[in-house]
mmCIF file of C-alpha atoms and ligand atoms in Angstrom:
data_model
loop_
_atom_site.group_PDB
_atom_site.id
_atom_site.type_symbol
_atom_site.label_atom_id
_atom_site.label_comp_id
_atom_site.label_asym_id
_atom_site.label_seq_id
_atom_site.Cartn_x
_atom_site.Cartn_y
_atom_site.Cartn_z
ATOM 1 C CA MET A 267 -32.336 37.669 -86.985
ATOM 2 C CA GLU A 268 -30.921 41.091 -86.982
ATOM 3 C CA THR A 269 -27.218 41.948 -87.317
ATOM 4 C CA SER A 270 -27.049 43.784 -83.976
ATOM 5 C CA ASN A 271 -29.179 44.446 -80.925
ATOM 6 C CA PHE A 272 -29.899 48.027 -82.065
ATOM 7 C CA VAL A 273 -31.242 47.270 -85.528
ATOM 8 C CA ALA A 274 -34.911 46.776 -84.520
ATOM 9 C CA ASP A 275 -35.201 50.022 -82.545
ATOM 10 C CA VAL A 276 -33.376 52.251 -85.001
ATOM 11 C CA ASP A 277 -35.294 50.807 -87.939
ATOM 12 C CA ALA A 278 -38.600 51.176 -86.092
ATOM 13 C CA THR A 279 -37.819 54.851 -85.316
ATOM 14 C CA PHE A 280 -36.917 55.431 -88.917
ATOM 15 C CA ALA A 281 -40.079 53.699 -90.138
ATOM 16 C CA ILE A 282 -42.276 55.844 -87.853
ATOM 17 C CA VAL A 283 -40.717 59.055 -89.199
ATOM 18 C CA PHE A 284 -40.819 57.803 -92.740
ATOM 19 C CA TRP A 285 -44.457 56.737 -92.748
ATOM 20 C CA ALA A 286 -45.661 59.829 -90.854
ATOM 21 C CA SER A 287 -43.883 61.884 -93.542
ATOM 22 C CA VAL A 288 -45.469 59.792 -96.368
ATOM 23 C CA ILE A 289 -48.955 60.166 -94.894
ATOM 24 C CA LEU A 290 -48.570 63.950 -94.349
ATOM 25 C CA PHE A 291 -47.065 64.461 -97.815
ATOM 26 C CA VAL A 292 -49.891 62.524 -99.559
ATOM 27 C CA GLY A 293 -52.550 64.284 -97.430
ATOM 28 C CA ILE A 294 -51.194 67.780 -98.188
ATOM 29 C CA VAL A 295 -50.870 67.120 -101.913
ATOM 30 C CA VAL A 296 -54.416 65.697 -102.092
ATOM 31 C CA ALA A 297 -55.832 68.699 -100.153
ATOM 32 C CA MET A 298 -53.916 71.126 -102.379
ATOM 33 C CA VAL A 299 -55.239 69.526 -105.593
ATOM 34 C CA TYR A 300 -58.776 69.424 -104.183
ATOM 35 C CA PHE A 301 -58.661 73.169 -103.256
ATOM 36 C CA MET A 302 -57.377 74.037 -106.699
ATOM 37 C CA PHE A 303 -60.511 72.591 -108.219
ATOM 38 C CA ARG A 304 -63.000 73.405 -105.544
ATOM 39 C CA TYR A 305 -62.016 77.088 -105.287
ATOM 40 C CA HIS A 306 -61.177 77.704 -108.931
ATOM 41 C CA HIS A 307 -62.296 81.268 -109.851
ATOM 42 C CA THR A 308 -64.902 79.907 -112.330
ATOM 43 C CA ARG A 309 -66.646 78.163 -109.529
ATOM 44 C CA HIS A 310 -65.903 80.538 -106.674
ATOM 45 C CA GLN A 311 -65.576 84.172 -107.724
ATOM 46 C CA ASP A 312 -65.849 86.039 -104.447
ATOM 47 C CA ALA A 313 -63.428 85.316 -101.657
ATOM 48 C CA GLU A 314 -65.102 84.874 -98.263
ATOM 49 C CA ASP A 315 -63.783 86.403 -95.034
ATOM 50 C CA ILE A 316 -63.284 83.646 -92.477
ATOM 51 C CA ASP A 317 -62.747 84.627 -88.877
ATOM 52 C CA GLY A 318 -61.299 81.447 -87.559
ATOM 53 C CA HIS A 319 -62.079 77.834 -86.858
ATOM 54 C CA LEU A 320 -61.403 76.558 -83.406
ATOM 55 C CA GLY A 321 -61.678 72.882 -84.342
ATOM 56 C CA LEU A 322 -59.168 73.176 -87.127
ATOM 57 C CA GLU A 323 -56.738 75.260 -85.050
ATOM 58 C CA LEU A 324 -56.798 72.724 -82.244
ATOM 59 C CA THR A 325 -56.218 69.912 -84.718
ATOM 60 C CA TRP A 326 -53.195 71.427 -86.324
ATOM 61 C CA THR A 327 -51.690 72.267 -82.992
ATOM 62 C CA ILE A 328 -52.402 69.020 -81.143
ATOM 63 C CA VAL A 329 -51.729 66.472 -83.853
ATOM 64 C CA PRO A 330 -48.201 67.752 -84.724
ATOM 65 C CA THR A 331 -47.423 68.067 -80.994
ATOM 66 C CA ILE A 332 -48.311 64.437 -80.428
ATOM 67 C CA LEU A 333 -46.281 63.434 -83.471
ATOM 68 C CA VAL A 334 -43.206 65.375 -82.300
ATOM 69 C CA LEU A 335 -43.463 63.954 -78.777
ATOM 70 C CA ALA A 336 -43.850 60.410 -80.259
ATOM 71 C CA PHE A 337 -40.683 60.926 -82.379
ATOM 72 C CA PHE A 338 -38.843 62.207 -79.269
ATOM 73 C CA TYR A 339 -40.071 59.263 -77.196
ATOM 74 C CA PHE A 340 -38.912 56.575 -79.594
ATOM 75 C CA GLY A 341 -35.648 58.425 -80.183
ATOM 76 C CA MET A 342 -35.105 58.824 -76.526
ATOM 77 C CA ILE A 343 -35.623 55.199 -75.448
ATOM 78 C CA GLY A 344 -33.390 54.113 -78.308
ATOM 79 C CA TYR A 345 -30.632 56.579 -77.289
ATOM 80 C CA GLU A 346 -30.873 55.691 -73.633
ATOM 81 C CA LYS A 347 -30.317 52.006 -74.498
ATOM 82 C CA MET A 348 -27.331 52.893 -76.628
ATOM 83 C CA GLU A 349 -25.712 54.983 -73.855
ATOM 84 C CA ARG A 350 -26.086 52.431 -71.109
ATOM 85 C CA VAL A 351 -23.181 50.001 -71.465
ATOM 86 C CA PRO A 352 -24.130 46.650 -69.827
ATOM 87 C CA ASP A 353 -21.915 45.127 -67.167
ATOM 88 C CA GLY A 354 -19.495 42.576 -68.378
ATOM 89 C CA ALA A 355 -19.147 44.085 -71.847
ATOM 90 C CA MET A 356 -15.819 43.276 -73.543
ATOM 91 C CA ALA A 357 -13.777 46.493 -73.767
ATOM 92 C CA VAL A 358 -11.901 47.256 -76.918
ATOM 93 C CA GLU A 359 -9.799 50.428 -77.189
ATOM 94 C CA THR A 360 -10.663 52.066 -80.484
ATOM 95 C CA THR A 361 -8.346 54.698 -81.918
ATOM 96 C CA GLY A 362 -9.074 56.947 -84.899
ATOM 97 C CA ARG A 363 -6.306 58.745 -86.640
ATOM 98 C CA MET A 364 -5.588 60.164 -90.082
ATOM 99 C CA TRP A 365 -6.370 57.816 -91.810
ATOM 100 C CA SER A 366 -6.998 54.480 -90.218
ATOM 101 C CA TRP A 367 -8.651 52.700 -87.288
ATOM 102 C CA ALA A 368 -6.839 50.615 -84.678
ATOM 103 C CA PHE A 369 -8.216 48.252 -81.998
ATOM 104 C CA LYS A 370 -6.573 47.105 -78.841
ATOM 105 C CA TYR A 371 -7.912 44.254 -76.695
ATOM 106 C CA GLU A 372 -7.467 43.780 -72.989
ATOM 107 C CA ASN A 373 -4.919 41.006 -73.516
ATOM 108 C CA GLY A 374 -2.721 43.195 -75.657
ATOM 109 C CA ILE A 375 -3.836 42.161 -79.142
ATOM 110 C CA GLU A 376 -3.708 45.055 -81.616
ATOM 111 C CA THR A 377 -5.490 44.836 -84.955
ATOM 112 C CA ASP A 378 -6.712 46.921 -87.798
ATOM 113 C CA THR A 379 -9.888 44.853 -88.066
ATOM 114 C CA LEU A 380 -12.474 44.587 -85.271
ATOM 115 C CA TYR A 381 -13.079 40.970 -84.175
ATOM 116 C CA VAL A 382 -16.112 40.391 -82.016
ATOM 117 C CA PRO A 383 -17.960 37.365 -80.705
ATOM 118 C CA VAL A 384 -21.579 36.931 -81.626
ATOM 119 C CA GLY A 385 -24.011 37.392 -78.701
ATOM 120 C CA MET A 386 -21.645 39.166 -76.350
ATOM 121 C CA PRO A 387 -21.791 42.952 -75.631
ATOM 122 C CA VAL A 388 -18.713 44.823 -76.885
ATOM 123 C CA HIS A 389 -17.798 48.248 -75.448
ATOM 124 C CA LEU A 390 -15.663 50.423 -77.780
ATOM 125 C CA LYS A 391 -13.693 52.907 -75.836
ATOM 126 C CA MET A 392 -12.813 55.546 -78.391
ATOM 127 C CA LYS A 393 -10.138 58.191 -78.770
ATOM 128 C CA SER A 394 -8.635 60.244 -81.519
ATOM 129 C CA GLU A 395 -4.966 60.975 -82.052
ATOM 130 C CA ASP A 396 -5.518 64.002 -84.216
ATOM 131 C CA VAL A 397 -8.824 65.390 -85.509
ATOM 132 C CA ILE A 398 -12.494 64.457 -85.194
ATOM 133 C CA HIS A 399 -13.465 61.184 -86.801
ATOM 134 C CA SER A 400 -16.692 59.243 -86.529
ATOM 135 C CA PHE A 401 -16.878 55.527 -86.081
ATOM 136 C CA TYR A 402 -19.759 54.139 -88.109
ATOM 137 C CA ILE A 403 -21.044 50.591 -88.626
ATOM 138 C CA PRO A 404 -24.098 50.971 -90.826
ATOM 139 C CA SER A 405 -25.166 47.342 -90.585
ATOM 140 C CA PHE A 406 -25.277 47.601 -86.742
ATOM 141 C CA ARG A 407 -27.007 51.047 -86.926
ATOM 142 C CA ILE A 408 -24.405 52.631 -84.677
ATOM 143 C CA LYS A 409 -22.204 55.692 -85.063
ATOM 144 C CA LYS A 410 -20.220 57.870 -82.692
ATOM 145 C CA ASP A 411 -17.804 60.742 -82.986
ATOM 146 C CA VAL A 412 -14.232 60.166 -81.993
ATOM 147 C CA VAL A 413 -12.998 63.453 -80.624
ATOM 148 C CA PRO A 414 -9.436 64.484 -79.614
ATOM 149 C CA GLY A 415 -9.146 65.147 -75.941
ATOM 150 C CA ILE A 416 -12.505 63.553 -75.084
ATOM 151 C CA LYS A 417 -13.189 59.874 -74.281
ATOM 152 C CA THR A 418 -16.250 58.706 -76.080
ATOM 153 C CA GLY A 419 -17.658 55.192 -76.339
ATOM 154 C CA MET A 420 -20.400 53.000 -77.573
ATOM 155 C CA TRP A 421 -21.533 49.486 -77.303
ATOM 156 C CA PHE A 422 -23.301 46.825 -79.284
ATOM 157 C CA THR A 423 -23.971 43.082 -79.438
ATOM 158 C CA ALA A 424 -23.453 41.455 -82.803
ATOM 159 C CA GLU A 425 -26.311 39.024 -83.337
ATOM 160 C CA GLN A 426 -25.364 37.470 -86.613
ATOM 161 C CA ALA A 427 -21.935 36.163 -87.751
ATOM 162 C CA GLY A 428 -20.607 38.044 -90.745
ATOM 163 C CA VAL A 429 -18.233 40.670 -92.040
ATOM 164 C CA TYR A 430 -19.523 44.257 -91.908
ATOM 165 C CA ASP A 431 -18.143 47.568 -93.180
ATOM 166 C CA VAL A 432 -16.823 50.285 -90.950
ATOM 167 C CA PHE A 433 -16.602 53.843 -92.178
ATOM 168 C CA CYS A 434 -15.407 57.161 -90.899
ATOM 169 C CA ALA A 435 -18.452 59.419 -91.046
ATOM 170 C CA GLU A 436 -16.753 62.736 -90.308
ATOM 171 C CA TYR A 437 -14.752 64.485 -93.030
ATOM 172 C CA CYS A 438 -11.222 64.449 -91.543
ATOM 173 C CA GLY A 439 -8.850 65.409 -94.353
ATOM 174 C CA ASP A 440 -8.074 64.443 -97.923
ATOM 175 C CA LYS A 441 -7.806 60.707 -97.255
ATOM 176 C CA HIS A 442 -10.988 60.576 -95.150
ATOM 177 C CA SER A 443 -12.326 57.951 -97.579
ATOM 178 C CA TYR A 444 -9.365 55.669 -96.776
ATOM 179 C CA MET A 445 -10.707 55.124 -93.245
ATOM 180 C CA LEU A 446 -12.397 51.865 -94.054
ATOM 181 C CA THR A 447 -12.182 48.651 -92.109
ATOM 182 C CA LYS A 448 -14.271 45.665 -91.210
ATOM 183 C CA VAL A 449 -16.053 44.156 -88.173
ATOM 184 C CA LYS A 450 -15.815 40.419 -88.188
ATOM 185 C CA ALA A 451 -18.449 38.838 -86.012
ATOM 186 C CA VAL A 452 -17.738 35.207 -85.335
ATOM 187 C CA ALA A 453 -19.137 32.446 -83.110
ATOM 188 C CA ARG A 454 -18.119 32.641 -79.448
ATOM 189 C CA GLU A 455 -15.843 29.545 -79.491
ATOM 190 C CA GLN A 456 -14.134 30.740 -82.679
ATOM 191 C CA PHE A 457 -13.593 34.178 -81.141
ATOM 192 C CA ASP A 458 -12.226 32.700 -77.857
ATOM 193 C CA ARG A 459 -9.709 30.609 -79.849
ATOM 194 C CA TRP A 460 -8.617 33.659 -81.904
ATOM 195 C CA TYR A 461 -8.349 35.690 -78.699
ATOM 196 C CA ARG A 462 -6.221 33.070 -76.973
ATOM 197 C CA GLU A 463 -3.935 32.261 -79.912
ATOM 198 C CA THR A 464 -3.415 35.750 -81.183
ATOM 199 C CA GLY A 465 -2.962 36.963 -77.601
ATOM 200 C CA ALA A 466 -0.191 34.407 -77.196
ATOM 201 C CA GLN A 467 1.443 35.563 -80.415
ATOM 202 C CA PHE A 468 1.353 39.139 -79.250
ATOM 203 C CA ALA A 469 2.810 38.182 -75.928
ATOM 204 C CA ALA A 470 5.658 36.485 -77.822
ATOM 205 C CA LEU A 471 6.221 39.624 -79.952
ATOM 206 C CA ALA A 472 6.380 41.936 -76.936
ATOM 207 C CA PRO A 473 9.927 43.172 -76.460
ATOM 208 C CA LYS A 474 11.787 40.668 -74.280
ATOM 209 C CA GLU A 475 14.584 41.380 -71.910
ATOM 210 C CA LYS A 476 17.689 41.357 -73.960
ATOM 211 C CA THR A 477 19.765 38.348 -73.112
ATOM 212 C CA ALA A 478 23.467 39.219 -73.291
ATOM 213 C CA GLY A 479 22.937 41.899 -75.951
ATOM 214 C CA GLN A 480 21.210 39.530 -78.316
ATOM 215 C CA VAL A 481 18.532 40.918 -80.519
ATOM 216 C CA ASP A 482 16.188 38.668 -82.396
ATOM 217 C CA VAL A 483 15.938 40.483 -85.746
ATOM 218 C CA ALA A 484 13.171 38.208 -87.134
ATOM 219 C CA GLN A 485 11.105 38.866 -84.103
ATOM 220 C CA LEU A 486 11.691 42.625 -84.389
ATOM 221 C CA VAL A 487 10.605 42.536 -88.038
ATOM 222 C CA GLU A 488 7.420 40.705 -87.113
ATOM 223 C CA ARG A 489 6.672 43.221 -84.418
ATOM 224 C CA GLY A 490 7.373 46.085 -86.855
ATOM 225 C CA LYS A 491 5.060 44.588 -89.366
ATOM 226 C CA MET A 492 2.286 44.373 -86.802
ATOM 227 C CA LEU A 493 2.912 47.979 -85.765
ATOM 228 C CA TYR A 494 2.818 49.059 -89.446
ATOM 229 C CA ARG A 495 -0.737 47.860 -89.541
ATOM 230 C CA THR A 496 -1.927 48.900 -86.128
ATOM 231 C CA LYS A 497 -0.279 52.291 -85.987
ATOM 232 C CA GLY A 498 -1.764 53.372 -89.215
ATOM 233 C CA CYS A 499 1.428 53.579 -91.427
ATOM 234 C CA LEU A 500 -0.323 51.517 -94.046
ATOM 235 C CA ALA A 501 -2.767 54.249 -94.869
ATOM 236 C CA CYS A 502 -0.081 56.277 -96.606
ATOM 237 C CA HIS A 503 2.928 54.022 -97.242
ATOM 238 C CA SER A 504 2.810 50.881 -99.301
ATOM 239 C CA VAL A 505 5.154 47.995 -98.853
ATOM 240 C CA ASP A 506 4.970 46.700 -102.477
ATOM 241 C CA GLY A 507 6.309 49.740 -104.239
ATOM 242 C CA SER A 508 2.962 51.066 -105.315
ATOM 243 C CA PRO A 509 2.558 54.861 -104.823
ATOM 244 C CA LEU A 510 0.193 55.936 -102.099
ATOM 245 C CA VAL A 511 0.068 59.305 -100.341
ATOM 246 C CA GLY A 512 3.561 58.973 -98.984
ATOM 247 C CA PRO A 513 6.741 57.271 -100.298
ATOM 248 C CA THR A 514 6.609 53.492 -100.444
ATOM 249 C CA PHE A 515 8.582 51.588 -97.762
ATOM 250 C CA LYS A 516 9.771 49.016 -100.278
ATOM 251 C CA GLY A 517 13.417 49.492 -100.994
ATOM 252 C CA LEU A 518 13.532 52.617 -99.007
ATOM 253 C CA MET A 519 16.554 51.673 -96.931
ATOM 254 C CA GLY A 520 19.730 52.634 -98.752
ATOM 255 C CA LYS A 521 17.885 54.584 -101.443
ATOM 256 C CA LYS A 522 19.110 57.962 -102.571
ATOM 257 C CA GLU A 523 16.454 60.569 -102.023
ATOM 258 C CA VAL A 524 16.297 64.358 -102.430
ATOM 259 C CA VAL A 525 14.947 65.758 -99.195
ATOM 260 C CA ILE A 526 13.951 69.205 -98.209
ATOM 261 C CA ALA A 527 15.290 70.513 -94.894
ATOM 262 C CA ASN A 528 14.735 74.124 -93.884
ATOM 263 C CA GLY A 529 13.655 74.927 -97.375
ATOM 264 C CA GLN A 530 16.947 73.592 -98.899
ATOM 265 C CA GLU A 531 17.152 70.622 -101.204
ATOM 266 C CA ARG A 532 19.728 68.060 -100.290
ATOM 267 C CA GLU A 533 20.551 64.519 -101.433
ATOM 268 C CA ILE A 534 20.763 61.873 -98.805
ATOM 269 C CA THR A 535 21.018 58.070 -98.634
ATOM 270 C CA VAL A 536 18.233 56.725 -96.482
ATOM 271 C CA ASP A 537 19.789 55.078 -93.422
ATOM 272 C CA GLU A 538 18.511 54.066 -89.966
ATOM 273 C CA ALA A 539 19.075 57.505 -88.512
ATOM 274 C CA TYR A 540 17.042 59.153 -91.294
ATOM 275 C CA LEU A 541 14.198 56.705 -90.836
ATOM 276 C CA LYS A 542 14.043 57.263 -87.122
ATOM 277 C CA LYS A 543 14.146 60.986 -87.487
ATOM 278 C CA SER A 544 11.448 60.992 -90.132
ATOM 279 C CA ILE A 545 9.127 58.849 -87.995
ATOM 280 C CA MET A 546 9.613 60.880 -84.826
ATOM 281 C CA GLN A 547 9.948 64.364 -86.481
ATOM 282 C CA PRO A 548 7.989 64.022 -89.730
ATOM 283 C CA ASP A 549 8.446 67.688 -90.678
ATOM 284 C CA ALA A 550 12.256 67.779 -90.372
ATOM 285 C CA GLU A 551 13.344 66.361 -93.689
ATOM 286 C CA LYS A 552 10.650 65.398 -96.164
ATOM 287 C CA VAL A 553 11.276 63.604 -99.385
ATOM 288 C CA LYS A 554 10.950 66.003 -102.381
ATOM 289 C CA GLY A 555 7.509 65.720 -103.914
ATOM 290 C CA PHE A 556 5.937 64.895 -100.605
ATOM 291 C CA GLU A 557 6.900 68.135 -98.775
ATOM 292 C CA ASN A 558 3.385 69.487 -98.593
ATOM 293 C CA LEU A 559 1.833 66.461 -96.989
ATOM 294 C CA ILE A 560 1.022 66.373 -93.323
ATOM 295 C CA MET A 561 2.166 63.342 -91.472
ATOM 296 C CA THR A 562 0.980 62.860 -87.946
ATOM 297 C CA GLN A 563 3.652 62.042 -85.484
ATOM 298 C CA VAL A 564 2.639 58.574 -84.304
ATOM 299 C CA PRO A 565 3.416 58.001 -80.650
ATOM 300 C CA LEU A 566 5.930 55.116 -80.510
ATOM 301 C CA THR A 567 8.134 53.827 -77.738
ATOM 302 C CA GLU A 568 11.849 53.382 -78.331
ATOM 303 C CA ALA A 569 11.320 49.636 -78.738
ATOM 304 C CA GLU A 570 8.460 50.079 -81.195
ATOM 305 C CA LEU A 571 10.481 52.579 -83.226
ATOM 306 C CA ASN A 572 13.300 50.033 -83.576
ATOM 307 C CA ALA A 573 10.843 47.395 -84.645
ATOM 308 C CA VAL A 574 9.316 49.574 -87.345
ATOM 309 C CA VAL A 575 12.703 50.572 -88.635
ATOM 310 C CA GLU A 576 13.783 46.988 -88.723
ATOM 311 C CA TYR A 577 10.647 46.103 -90.672
ATOM 312 C CA ILE A 578 11.253 48.880 -93.221
ATOM 313 C CA LYS A 579 14.857 47.617 -93.587
ATOM 314 C CA SER A 580 13.536 44.153 -94.363
ATOM 315 C CA LEU A 581 11.411 45.427 -97.262
ATOM 316 C CA LYS A 582 13.960 45.088 -100.073
HETATM 317 CU CU1 CUA B 160 -11.556 60.002 -90.210
HETATM 318 CU CU2 CUA B 160 -13.037 60.823 -91.829
#
């Protein structure tokens, strides 16, 4: 059993190219060595003038042409299959950004890991928030560029339960190698349960109508935590104090930091206003030592911003 529906075709195409190359390589080397001995000057002192050889010329024209057309044919039918998304495929919005992947399901679930049911076609609708990335699942033999301003997509059916690596296959900045995640392919019933239960959790976390000015802080923190993972904050900011690309979120609230604003250093105490400003206008006041790093402005709604800030506040 293969891991995905494309494995057999892609591997067959690769095998054809590989074995054709092996046969040609061996044939050419053998001919070369044979000529070295056969036409060595001790055995063959005078060069002959050969006008041409119709049979040979036809052979080295027709055989490579057939080979190239065969490569094209197998590549083409494989490509055609990959481009034609079957009806009823489960759509998953896939977002690439510096430097993480995010997935959004039709019922509102957002994750940083791709969960898929075995035996059901999945359609990844892909977009980029910044530069070109490339979504690559080697085990499934599929890869596609994720390009800002263009909607790309690809599909697959996982055929074997398991956990598979996802890479970014397009160099997209200095933390390109951080763009790792997993595809978890699980049995259909298990997936359906996850989809239902997690979907319900997400529905519960969605911002509710405020009842008489009441804000459920615990719920906001939970939502912030989820956004921290799905909006890609985790790629650069740790929550356990360990240094990553950006300052850690642990103990950030209330901390004294030296920031650089308009080229001037200034000491501040991190408060809610600073957090909000730094998330929405990353270049305004950067913590000293991190001033040369580029942070992408992550699109957040007002409610999402509040949730993230509440989450950072909770990391003491
Ligand atoms: Cu994204 Cu490399």
